[in-house]
């Protein structure tokens, strides 16, 4: 096709692949396309959208002619959308010189994007807009075509080895020009002195003929990363948005809002109330979204760690460092650190308290361990010892101090509210404790806290210049800023740039956090005791199940209460795993926070007192009041997490209980009528027999009188009023309505017919067997125990 025809087809083709921005058109549904279920479509889609495939060739072909395509501002993340609508330019260079106001009768603002930007905007935002796409089968996010394409684009445009491959050109020997700066359509306020693009810095003063290919194509790497970060991480509340801005910028925006009028193309700024709701968008990231962000974090660590060692001569470095190498040096602190920190804070505070939080947890732990993605390999040893964190990572830990300390406190608060008896929750506590217990890591975090708490010794104007404008990338955020030798100043700059000047820092190794760790250790001990009691209860239940209890011959089954939890269904293996995870997590926490054996022994004794001599849980923690027992907050926690519970049993007549699921409703009603007739007709005879002192009297008292019910009736006016006529000796036939009993009788009759025994003889055998059972039970419970029982 000609370029003119391709220019018209391109927007329709992009929307057909990635879906519409409003989510109505699903497109190719790359998020649900997997090689296991649709191998042909999967391979064709990956080949078509590959960096060297037909779609990218079309993008570069249109790129050479400098075509522009409109992208609605209304579909950008909330903070960016609101600021552009107020005619305040975001600090990210991705939006500079691209905002276009609508012509007369237009519906809204648009971004004028080049083909590469337009394609990547749609690709990145499809992860957010296509949440409700139809799924006909179970989809593994890490095996989907979308996930594979993200990985492919990152490896192509952010290579860990070599340079970015040049795009295919339709003109042999020619190069596709980089996007040229365009003048803004309207005057915009700016967020102070924002970062300059690496592209403008390196190729603006170089002739295109002799330009290094990496210098010429660095704009694709920077654009790709900025789009991914803006679309996936730039969602937060107005409070977070304002906290990211420096004070003089807030003042500038305030003056701008006060002086704004309708003179700018008849588009007045939004009111403060409208802006508030525009900033505070509802942002609920999915597990797939978090997995893609984790992929981005892991690749950026590998990309940054592939930086070549700096030469000893500074002058040589200034002449030989390529743009891609400098991009590796600043990629994480400048483009990712701030927004990822806010994204993680949002997830820690709003994610449900369930096992799906594991995805967020692993993404956080991946960012905290850049040494895992370093090119050097650990030495192979016979025994797998924990790898010590090298001192060369101390600068990274100090420059990301809040990622380690504040988010660790956030995880502690989550762990204190979860059920640690669950194997999945126990695994998450184990994972965090294991990562922070790596040798030398806790010491470097403590050193970073000490540097932050040191008194400020810098020159006042220098402090104001960098602390008040943290987004400049001053000190460590930019290689072009003056070298800063004060490590304390670097840590303070990091903390204040993310949290503001009025931030009250909570020390990770301080008294308050240490108390939280002690509470978590106590909960771990309680969870271990609970898992052990559940395991013992399950084993005891299996051992005490008798042959007659399967047939529902024991009347105690009616009043039995179930005290287990989901671990009974999971099995003994998961209970064992839970115990192992919690034991190792407790060991790691003791290493990190230097907990003494005396403290652990005291906690274990405190947990041990919560168990009685039989190993069963006592009642939940309560306080006695005039109105009876009242649950304390600890008692409510114990009930919610299944640590303790009240023994609730049916208090009335067993014959009047609701019909159970294992009973036949018709038989229950018929047998109740039959037993009522028998009890009314033979009440006097049963009373006389029960009053005898011989064996017959003991037999009748054990099988015709329920001593627990008699005691309840005597002391309960409610029960006495309802069952005052039926609390003496009586016959109960309800056990015959159980499906298990019916099946058992049918099996007996079937076996009797096999041995040519008639129904009458079979019934006689059953009655004789039940009589022998009654005699044996009478000897056991009436003959060997006091008569008062």
JSON list of C-alpha atoms in Angstrom, two decimals, residues 41 75 100 146 160 164 166 181 188 256 531 599 630 724 729-730:
[
{"chain": "A", "resi": 41, "resn": "UNK", "atom": "CA", "xyz": [-2.95, -17.95, 16.58]},
{"chain": "A", "resi": 75, "resn": "UNK", "atom": "CA", "xyz": [-7.80, 7.94, 28.79]},
{"chain": "A", "resi": 100, "resn": "UNK", "atom": "CA", "xyz": [-3.25, 19.68, 21.05]},
{"chain": "A", "resi": 146, "resn": "UNK", "atom": "CA", "xyz": [0.91, -10.20, 25.98]},
{"chain": "A", "resi": 160, "resn": "UNK", "atom": "CA", "xyz": [21.60, -6.02, 28.43]},
{"chain": "A", "resi": 164, "resn": "UNK", "atom": "CA", "xyz": [19.65, -1.23, 20.33]},
{"chain": "A", "resi": 166, "resn": "UNK", "atom": "CA", "xyz": [18.50, -0.05, 14.26]},
{"chain": "A", "resi": 181, "resn": "UNK", "atom": "CA", "xyz": [10.79, 18.96, 18.86]},
{"chain": "A", "resi": 188, "resn": "UNK", "atom": "CA", "xyz": [1.59, 25.71, 29.54]},
{"chain": "A", "resi": 256, "resn": "UNK", "atom": "CA", "xyz": [-1.77, 29.76, 37.85]},
{"chain": "A", "resi": 531, "resn": "UNK", "atom": "CA", "xyz": [-1.63, -26.06, 63.58]},
{"chain": "A", "resi": 599, "resn": "UNK", "atom": "CA", "xyz": [12.31, -13.37, 74.78]},
{"chain": "A", "resi": 630, "resn": "UNK", "atom": "CA", "xyz": [-17.34, -9.63, 76.83]},
{"chain": "A", "resi": 724, "resn": "UNK", "atom": "CA", "xyz": [-41.77, -30.79, 80.26]},
{"chain": "A", "resi": 729, "resn": "UNK", "atom": "CA", "xyz": [-37.62, -42.28, 80.00]},
{"chain": "A", "resi": 730, "resn": "UNK", "atom": "CA", "xyz": [-38.51, -42.57, 76.36]}
]
